[in-house]
Coordinates of C-alpha atoms in Angstrom, one line a residue:
X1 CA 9.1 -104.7 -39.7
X2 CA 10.5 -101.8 -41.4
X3 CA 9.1 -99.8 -44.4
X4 CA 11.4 -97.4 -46.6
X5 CA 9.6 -96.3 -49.2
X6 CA 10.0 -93.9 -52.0
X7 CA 14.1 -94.5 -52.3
X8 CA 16.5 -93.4 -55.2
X9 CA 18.2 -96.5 -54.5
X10 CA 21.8 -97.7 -56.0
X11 CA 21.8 -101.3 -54.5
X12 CA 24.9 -100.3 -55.4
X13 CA 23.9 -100.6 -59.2
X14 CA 21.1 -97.9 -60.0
X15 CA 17.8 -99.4 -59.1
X16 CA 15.4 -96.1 -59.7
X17 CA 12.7 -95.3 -57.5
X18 CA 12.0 -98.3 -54.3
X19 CA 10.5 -100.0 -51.4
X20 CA 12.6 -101.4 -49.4
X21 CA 11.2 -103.9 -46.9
X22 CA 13.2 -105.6 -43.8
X23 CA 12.0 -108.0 -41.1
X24 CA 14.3 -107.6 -38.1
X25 CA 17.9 -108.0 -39.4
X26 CA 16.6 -109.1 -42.5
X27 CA 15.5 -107.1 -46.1
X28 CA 13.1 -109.5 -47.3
X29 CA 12.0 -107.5 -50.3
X30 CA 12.7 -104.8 -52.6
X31 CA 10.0 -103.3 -54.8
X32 CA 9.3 -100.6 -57.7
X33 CA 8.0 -97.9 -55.0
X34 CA 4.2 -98.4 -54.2
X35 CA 4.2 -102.4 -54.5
X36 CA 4.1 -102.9 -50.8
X37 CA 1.1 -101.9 -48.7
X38 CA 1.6 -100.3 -45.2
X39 CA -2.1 -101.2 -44.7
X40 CA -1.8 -105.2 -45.4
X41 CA 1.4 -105.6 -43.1
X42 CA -0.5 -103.8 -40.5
X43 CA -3.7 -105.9 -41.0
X44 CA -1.7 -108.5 -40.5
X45 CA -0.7 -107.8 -36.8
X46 CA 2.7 -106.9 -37.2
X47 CA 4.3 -103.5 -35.8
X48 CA 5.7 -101.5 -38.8
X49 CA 8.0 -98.7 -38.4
X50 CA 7.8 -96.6 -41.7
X51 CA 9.9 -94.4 -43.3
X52 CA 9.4 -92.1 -46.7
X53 CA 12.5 -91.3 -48.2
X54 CA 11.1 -88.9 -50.8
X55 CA 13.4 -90.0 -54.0
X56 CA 16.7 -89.4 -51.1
X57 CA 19.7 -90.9 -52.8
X58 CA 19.8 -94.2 -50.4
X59 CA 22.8 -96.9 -50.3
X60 CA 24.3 -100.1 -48.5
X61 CA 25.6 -99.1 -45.0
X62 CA 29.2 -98.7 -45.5
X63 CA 31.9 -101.8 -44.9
X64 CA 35.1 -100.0 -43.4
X65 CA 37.7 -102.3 -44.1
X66 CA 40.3 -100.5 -42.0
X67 CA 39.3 -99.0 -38.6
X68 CA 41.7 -99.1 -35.7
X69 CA 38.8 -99.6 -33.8
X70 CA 40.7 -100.4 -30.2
X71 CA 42.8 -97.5 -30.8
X72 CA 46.4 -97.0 -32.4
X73 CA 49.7 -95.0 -32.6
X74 CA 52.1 -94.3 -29.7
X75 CA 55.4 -93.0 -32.2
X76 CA 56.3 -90.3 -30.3
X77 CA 55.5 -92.4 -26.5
X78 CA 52.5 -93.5 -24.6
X79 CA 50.8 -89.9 -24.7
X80 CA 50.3 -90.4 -28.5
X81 CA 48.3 -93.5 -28.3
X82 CA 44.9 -92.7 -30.0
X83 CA 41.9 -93.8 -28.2
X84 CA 39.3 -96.9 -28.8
X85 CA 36.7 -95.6 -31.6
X86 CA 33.2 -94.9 -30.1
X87 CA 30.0 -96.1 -32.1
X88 CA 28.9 -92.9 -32.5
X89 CA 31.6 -92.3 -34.8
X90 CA 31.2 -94.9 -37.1
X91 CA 26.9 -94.2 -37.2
X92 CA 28.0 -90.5 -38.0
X93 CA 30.2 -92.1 -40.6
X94 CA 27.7 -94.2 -42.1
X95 CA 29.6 -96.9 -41.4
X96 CA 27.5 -99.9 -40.5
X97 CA 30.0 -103.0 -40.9
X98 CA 33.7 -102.5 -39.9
X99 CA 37.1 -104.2 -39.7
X100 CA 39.6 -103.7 -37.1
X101 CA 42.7 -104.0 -36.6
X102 CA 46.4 -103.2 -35.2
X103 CA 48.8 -101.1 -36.4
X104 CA 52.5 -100.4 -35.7
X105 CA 52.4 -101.4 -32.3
X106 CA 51.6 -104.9 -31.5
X107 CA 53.4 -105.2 -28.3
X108 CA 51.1 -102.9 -25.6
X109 CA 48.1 -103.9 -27.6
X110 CA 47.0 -107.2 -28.4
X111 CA 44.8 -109.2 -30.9
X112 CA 42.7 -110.1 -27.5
X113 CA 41.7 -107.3 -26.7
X114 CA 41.0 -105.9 -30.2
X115 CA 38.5 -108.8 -30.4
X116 CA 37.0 -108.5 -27.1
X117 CA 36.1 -104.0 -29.1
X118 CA 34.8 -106.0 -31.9
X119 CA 32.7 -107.7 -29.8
X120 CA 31.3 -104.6 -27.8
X121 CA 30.7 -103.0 -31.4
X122 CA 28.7 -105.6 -32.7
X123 CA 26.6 -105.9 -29.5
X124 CA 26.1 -102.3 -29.6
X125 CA 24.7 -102.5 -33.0
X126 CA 27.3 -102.6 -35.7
X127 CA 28.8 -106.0 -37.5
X128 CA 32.5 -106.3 -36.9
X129 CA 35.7 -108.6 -38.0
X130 CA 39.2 -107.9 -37.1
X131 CA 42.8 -109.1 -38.7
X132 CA 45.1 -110.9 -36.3
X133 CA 48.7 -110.0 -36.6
X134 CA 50.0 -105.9 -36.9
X135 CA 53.2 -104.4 -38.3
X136 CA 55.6 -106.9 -38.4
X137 CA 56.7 -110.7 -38.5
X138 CA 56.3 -112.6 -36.5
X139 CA 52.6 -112.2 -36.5
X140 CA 51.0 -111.2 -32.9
X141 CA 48.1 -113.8 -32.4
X142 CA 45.9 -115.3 -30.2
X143 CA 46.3 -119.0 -30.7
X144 CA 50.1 -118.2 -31.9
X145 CA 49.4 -118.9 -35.3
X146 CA 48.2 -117.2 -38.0
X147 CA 46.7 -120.1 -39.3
X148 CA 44.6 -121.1 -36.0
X149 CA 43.1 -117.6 -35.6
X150 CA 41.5 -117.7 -38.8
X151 CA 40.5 -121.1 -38.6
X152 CA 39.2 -121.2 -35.3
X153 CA 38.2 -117.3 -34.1
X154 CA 34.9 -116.3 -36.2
X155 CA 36.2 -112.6 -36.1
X156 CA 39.3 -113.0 -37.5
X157 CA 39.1 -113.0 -41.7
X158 CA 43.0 -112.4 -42.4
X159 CA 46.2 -111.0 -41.5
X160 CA 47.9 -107.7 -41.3
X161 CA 51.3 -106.7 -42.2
X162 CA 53.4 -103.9 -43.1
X163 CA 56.1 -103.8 -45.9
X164 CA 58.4 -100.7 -46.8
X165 CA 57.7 -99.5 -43.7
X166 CA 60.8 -98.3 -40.9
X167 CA 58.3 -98.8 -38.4
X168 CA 57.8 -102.9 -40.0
X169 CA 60.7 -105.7 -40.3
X170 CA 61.0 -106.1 -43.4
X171 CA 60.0 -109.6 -44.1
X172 CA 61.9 -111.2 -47.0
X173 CA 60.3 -112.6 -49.8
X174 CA 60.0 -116.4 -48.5
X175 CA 58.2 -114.7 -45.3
X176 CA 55.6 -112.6 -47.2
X177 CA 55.1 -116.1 -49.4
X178 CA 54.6 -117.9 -46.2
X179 CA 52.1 -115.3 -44.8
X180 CA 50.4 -115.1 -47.7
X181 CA 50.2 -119.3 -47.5
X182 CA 49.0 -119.3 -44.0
X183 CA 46.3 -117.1 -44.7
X184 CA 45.3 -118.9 -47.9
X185 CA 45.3 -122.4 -46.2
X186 CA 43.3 -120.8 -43.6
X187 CA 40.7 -119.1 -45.6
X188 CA 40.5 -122.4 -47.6
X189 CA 39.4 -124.4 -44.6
X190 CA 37.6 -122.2 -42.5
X191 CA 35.4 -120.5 -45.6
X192 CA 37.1 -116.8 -45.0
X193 CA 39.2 -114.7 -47.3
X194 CA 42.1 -115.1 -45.8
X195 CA 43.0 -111.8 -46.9
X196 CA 46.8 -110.6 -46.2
X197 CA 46.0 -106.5 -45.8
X198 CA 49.4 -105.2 -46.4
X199 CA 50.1 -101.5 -45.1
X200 CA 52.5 -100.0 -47.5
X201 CA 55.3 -97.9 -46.6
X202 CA 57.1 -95.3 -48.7
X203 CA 59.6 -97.1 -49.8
X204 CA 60.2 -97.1 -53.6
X205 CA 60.6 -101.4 -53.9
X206 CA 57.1 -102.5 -51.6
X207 CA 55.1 -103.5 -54.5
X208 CA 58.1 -106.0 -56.2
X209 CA 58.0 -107.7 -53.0
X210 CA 54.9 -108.6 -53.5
X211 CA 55.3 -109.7 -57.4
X212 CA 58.5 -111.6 -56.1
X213 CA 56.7 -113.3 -52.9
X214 CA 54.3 -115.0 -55.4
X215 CA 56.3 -115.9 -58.5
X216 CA 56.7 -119.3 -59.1
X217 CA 53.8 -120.2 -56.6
X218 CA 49.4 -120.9 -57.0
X219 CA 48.6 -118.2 -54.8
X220 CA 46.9 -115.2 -56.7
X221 CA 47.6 -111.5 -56.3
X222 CA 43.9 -111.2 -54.7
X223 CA 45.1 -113.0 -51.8
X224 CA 47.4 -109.6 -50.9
X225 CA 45.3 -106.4 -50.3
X226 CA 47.7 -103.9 -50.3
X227 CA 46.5 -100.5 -48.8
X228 CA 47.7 -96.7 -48.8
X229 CA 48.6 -97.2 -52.0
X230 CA 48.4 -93.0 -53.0
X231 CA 51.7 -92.0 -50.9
X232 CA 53.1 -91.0 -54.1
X233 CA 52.7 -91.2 -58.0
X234 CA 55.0 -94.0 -58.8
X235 CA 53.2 -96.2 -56.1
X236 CA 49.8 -95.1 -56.8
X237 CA 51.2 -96.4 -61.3
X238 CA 51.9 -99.7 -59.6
X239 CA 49.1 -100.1 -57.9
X240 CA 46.8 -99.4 -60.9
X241 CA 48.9 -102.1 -63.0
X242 CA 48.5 -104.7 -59.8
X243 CA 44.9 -103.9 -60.0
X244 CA 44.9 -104.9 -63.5
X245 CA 46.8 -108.0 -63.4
X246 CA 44.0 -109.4 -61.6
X247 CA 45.0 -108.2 -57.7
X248 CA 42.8 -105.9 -55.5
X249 CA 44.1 -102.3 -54.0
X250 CA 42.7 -100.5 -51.1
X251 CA 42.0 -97.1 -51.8
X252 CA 43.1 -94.4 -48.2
X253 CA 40.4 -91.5 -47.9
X254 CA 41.9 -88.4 -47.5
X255 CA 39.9 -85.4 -48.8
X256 CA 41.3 -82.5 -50.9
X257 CA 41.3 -80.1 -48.1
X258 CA 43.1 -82.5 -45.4
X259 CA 47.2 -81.9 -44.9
X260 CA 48.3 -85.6 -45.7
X261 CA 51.1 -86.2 -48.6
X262 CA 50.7 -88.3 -51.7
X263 CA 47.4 -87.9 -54.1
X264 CA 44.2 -87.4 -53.2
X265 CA 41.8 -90.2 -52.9
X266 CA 39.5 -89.0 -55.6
X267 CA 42.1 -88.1 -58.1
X268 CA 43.4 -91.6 -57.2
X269 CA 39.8 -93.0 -58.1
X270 CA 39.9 -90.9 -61.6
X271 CA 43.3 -92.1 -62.7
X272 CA 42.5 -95.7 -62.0
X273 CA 39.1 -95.1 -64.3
X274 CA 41.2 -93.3 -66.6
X275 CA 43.7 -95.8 -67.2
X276 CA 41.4 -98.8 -67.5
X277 CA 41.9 -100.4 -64.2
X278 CA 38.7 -102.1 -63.2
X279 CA 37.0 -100.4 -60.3
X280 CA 35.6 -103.6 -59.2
X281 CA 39.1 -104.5 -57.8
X282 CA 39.3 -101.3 -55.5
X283 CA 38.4 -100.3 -52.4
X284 CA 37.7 -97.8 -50.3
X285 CA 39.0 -97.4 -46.2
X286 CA 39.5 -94.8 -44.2
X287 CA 42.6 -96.0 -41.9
X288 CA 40.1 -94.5 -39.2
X289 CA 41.6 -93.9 -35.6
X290 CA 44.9 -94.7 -36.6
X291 CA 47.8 -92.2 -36.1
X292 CA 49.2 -90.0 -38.7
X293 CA 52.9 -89.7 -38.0
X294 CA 55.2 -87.1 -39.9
X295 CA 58.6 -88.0 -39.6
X296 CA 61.1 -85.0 -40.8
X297 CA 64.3 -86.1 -43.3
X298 CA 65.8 -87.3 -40.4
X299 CA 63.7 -90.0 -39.1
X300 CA 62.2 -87.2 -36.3
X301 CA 58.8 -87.5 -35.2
X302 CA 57.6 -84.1 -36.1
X303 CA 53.8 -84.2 -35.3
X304 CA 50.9 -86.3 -34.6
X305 CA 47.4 -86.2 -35.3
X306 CA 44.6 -89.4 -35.6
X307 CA 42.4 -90.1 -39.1
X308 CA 39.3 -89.5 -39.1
X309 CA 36.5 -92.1 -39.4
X310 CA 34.1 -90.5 -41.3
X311 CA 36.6 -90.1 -44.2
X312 CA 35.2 -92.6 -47.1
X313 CA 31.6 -91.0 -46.6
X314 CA 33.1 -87.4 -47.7
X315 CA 35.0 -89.1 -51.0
X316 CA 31.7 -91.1 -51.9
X317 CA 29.8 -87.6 -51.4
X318 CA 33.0 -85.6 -53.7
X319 CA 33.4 -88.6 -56.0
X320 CA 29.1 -87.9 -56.9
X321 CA 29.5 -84.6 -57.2
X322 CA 32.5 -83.9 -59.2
X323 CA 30.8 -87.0 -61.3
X324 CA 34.2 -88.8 -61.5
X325 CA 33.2 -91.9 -61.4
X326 CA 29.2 -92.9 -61.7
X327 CA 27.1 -93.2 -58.6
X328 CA 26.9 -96.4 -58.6
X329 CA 30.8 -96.9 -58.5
X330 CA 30.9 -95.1 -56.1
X331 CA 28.9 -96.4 -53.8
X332 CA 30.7 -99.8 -54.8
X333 CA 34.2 -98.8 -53.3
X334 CA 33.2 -98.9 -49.8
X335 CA 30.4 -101.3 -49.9
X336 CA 30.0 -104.6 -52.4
X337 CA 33.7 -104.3 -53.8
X338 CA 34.9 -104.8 -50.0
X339 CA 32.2 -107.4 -49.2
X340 CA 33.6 -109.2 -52.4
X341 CA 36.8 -108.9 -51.7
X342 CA 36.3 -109.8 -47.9
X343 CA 33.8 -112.9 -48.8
X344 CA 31.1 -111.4 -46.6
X345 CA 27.9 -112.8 -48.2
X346 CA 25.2 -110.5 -46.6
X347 CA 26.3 -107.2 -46.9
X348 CA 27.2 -104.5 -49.5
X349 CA 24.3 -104.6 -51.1
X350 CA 20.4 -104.3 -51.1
X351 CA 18.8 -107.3 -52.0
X352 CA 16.5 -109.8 -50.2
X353 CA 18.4 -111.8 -48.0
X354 CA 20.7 -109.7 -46.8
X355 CA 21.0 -107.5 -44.1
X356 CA 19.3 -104.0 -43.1
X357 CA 22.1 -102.3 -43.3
X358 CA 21.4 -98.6 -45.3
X359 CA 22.3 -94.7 -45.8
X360 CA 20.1 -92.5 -46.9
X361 CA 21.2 -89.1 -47.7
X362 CA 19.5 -85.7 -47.9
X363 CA 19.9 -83.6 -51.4
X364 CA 23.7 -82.9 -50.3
X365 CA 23.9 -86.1 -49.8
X366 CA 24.4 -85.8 -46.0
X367 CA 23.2 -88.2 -43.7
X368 CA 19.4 -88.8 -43.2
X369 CA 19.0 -92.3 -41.6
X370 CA 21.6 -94.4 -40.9
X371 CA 20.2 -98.2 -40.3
X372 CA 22.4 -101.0 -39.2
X373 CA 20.8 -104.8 -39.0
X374 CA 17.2 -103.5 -39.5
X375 CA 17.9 -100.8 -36.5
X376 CA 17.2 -96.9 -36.8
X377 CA 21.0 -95.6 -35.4
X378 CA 20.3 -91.8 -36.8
X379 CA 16.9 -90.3 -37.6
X380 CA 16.8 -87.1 -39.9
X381 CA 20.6 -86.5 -39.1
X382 CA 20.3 -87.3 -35.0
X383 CA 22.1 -90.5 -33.6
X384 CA 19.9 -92.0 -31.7
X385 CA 22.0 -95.3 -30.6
X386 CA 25.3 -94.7 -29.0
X387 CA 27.3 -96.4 -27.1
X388 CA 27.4 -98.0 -23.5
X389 CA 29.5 -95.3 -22.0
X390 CA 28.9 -92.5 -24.8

């Protein structure tokens, strides 16, 4: 069993001063601090590892939502293909529960072996799902169909597509509807979201594509969950007003001091709270291990570098201090809001019953402990667990 006692916890709503007790996998009870007894659990025979947090700030393990976790890129040719993510990276992100998936190219890689990563992940410690399809239409699969891989491959909780992109195909409205079916039927009868995570490009028409796709039909806006939605101003206006017809957005982390275009991730977060859009219907990824591309006016690949994965943990930590948003929204962007949004029942939060995953921070809110399914993977800022060939 494990003991945290003593936490400043935001479960992610503000929960003061906790105990936080987990049997294997499993928190089975969360307590005012000094309502459980180290003594009784180790009268009882069981082995108890205990840790005081000392009023630490301490949150859900972080849900990434967008990790290229098998590795992405290769504009440019085969020497700018970035490499498989290590678990090191995502403990010294604090990211306990991640989402992988493909990117522009979906003819080297394939959905096989970006499932067979998720699987090494989550036996090294961390929970993983992955999207099927990448960049364009039709849909790379495993079972070739969209519908069968979310149906019938546990990992797979939705689909991934690109529109406004030169690097996509452009689907038409009648194949963005029919995506957007096939992942709807699927999530219907497999119990999944079903989610359609749409990259979005630069161009200036991407989000009436999505209006169009669905007029005229049942399917909600919260079946599309369109991402890099700060590349610009105008985009980030209409994703704010998508957000507040009912449809979920998925927030990019860049930080103030990094060199990508379009507005920063925690401006982005401060207009959407500005202009009423409910922050329960954002996200917050970090498009971790994918490449960053700069193309000059000509179409030219320019340069090349790959995102970092520790990204959303630095615009929770700015987001706190700047106090532009509360804590507890916060923490919400990157943990329950995506577990919502993905239909994953046990995680984003701390509450009996679901799992051990937590951060909890020092006083500048830097990592302490990281704890993934009721596992110590950093102790007082040291990763202890890494991976099999780390």
């Amino acid at each position: 069993m494990l003991l945290i006692r003593n936490a400043e916890l935001y479960a992610p709503e503000a929960m003061g001063i906790c105990d936080i007790l987990a049997e294997g996998p499993e928190i089975i009870k969360v307590t005012p601090a000094g309502e459980i007894s180290p003594a009784l659990i180790k009268e009882a025979g069981v082995p108890l590892q205990l840790i005081d947090a000392k009023g630490a700030l301490t949150m859900p393990g972080i849900l990434d939502q967008h990790i290229h976790i098998n590795g992405a890129g290769g504009e440019g040719g085969p020497i700018n293909r970035t490499p498989p993510v290590r678990l090191s990276s995502l403990i010294e992100g604090g990211i306990t529960s991640v989402v992988g998936l493909l990117g522009t190219d979906g003819i080297c890689r394939s959905i096989e072996e970006l499932l067979m990563k998720a699987r090494a992940l989550e036996a090294e410690g961390v929970s993983t799902w992955i999207h099927t399809g990448s960049y364009s239409l039709p849909s790379v699969t495993i079972t070739e169909s969209v519908r069968r891989d979310i149906c019938l491959i546990d990992k797979v909780i939705g689909v991934k597509l690109a529109l406004g992109d030169h690097r996509g195909s452009y689907p038409t409205r009648d194949e963005l509807r029919r995506t957007a079916s096939d992942a709807r039927v699927a999530g219907i009868l497999s119990g999944k979201a079903g989610v359609v995570c749409l990259h979005m490009g630069s161009d200036a028409d991407a989000f009436s594509l999505i209006t169009e796709a669905l007029a005229a039909t049942n399917i909600p806006l919260s079946q599309f969950l369109p991402t890099h939605v700060t590349r610009n101003p105008k985009m980030l206006e209409q994703a704010a007003q998508y957000a507040r017809d009912g449809g979920y957005i998925d927030i990019t982390a860049h930080t103030a001091d990094d060199s990508s275009n379009g507005v920063k991730s925690a401006a982005a977060i401060a207009y959407l709270k500005e202009t009423g859009t409910p922050l329960s219907h954002v996200t917050l990824s970090s498009d971790g291990n994918g490449s960053l591309p700069r193309f000059n006016a000509a179409g030219e690949l320019e340069s090349i570098s790959a995102a970092p994965v520790n990204s959303v943990l630095k615009i929770i930590r700015e987001l706190i201090i700047n106090k532009s948003v509360s804590i507890a929204d916060a923490v919400s962007l990157a943990t329950a809001n995506a577990a919502s949004r993905l239909s994953i029942k046990d995680k984003g939060s701390v509450r009996a019953g679901f799992s051990c995953d937590l951060l909890i921070l020092d006083d500048a809110l830097s990592l302490r402990y990281v704890i993934s399914k009721g596992k110590i993977m950093m102790e007082e800022g040291v990763t202890v667990v890494k991976g099999r060939f780390e």
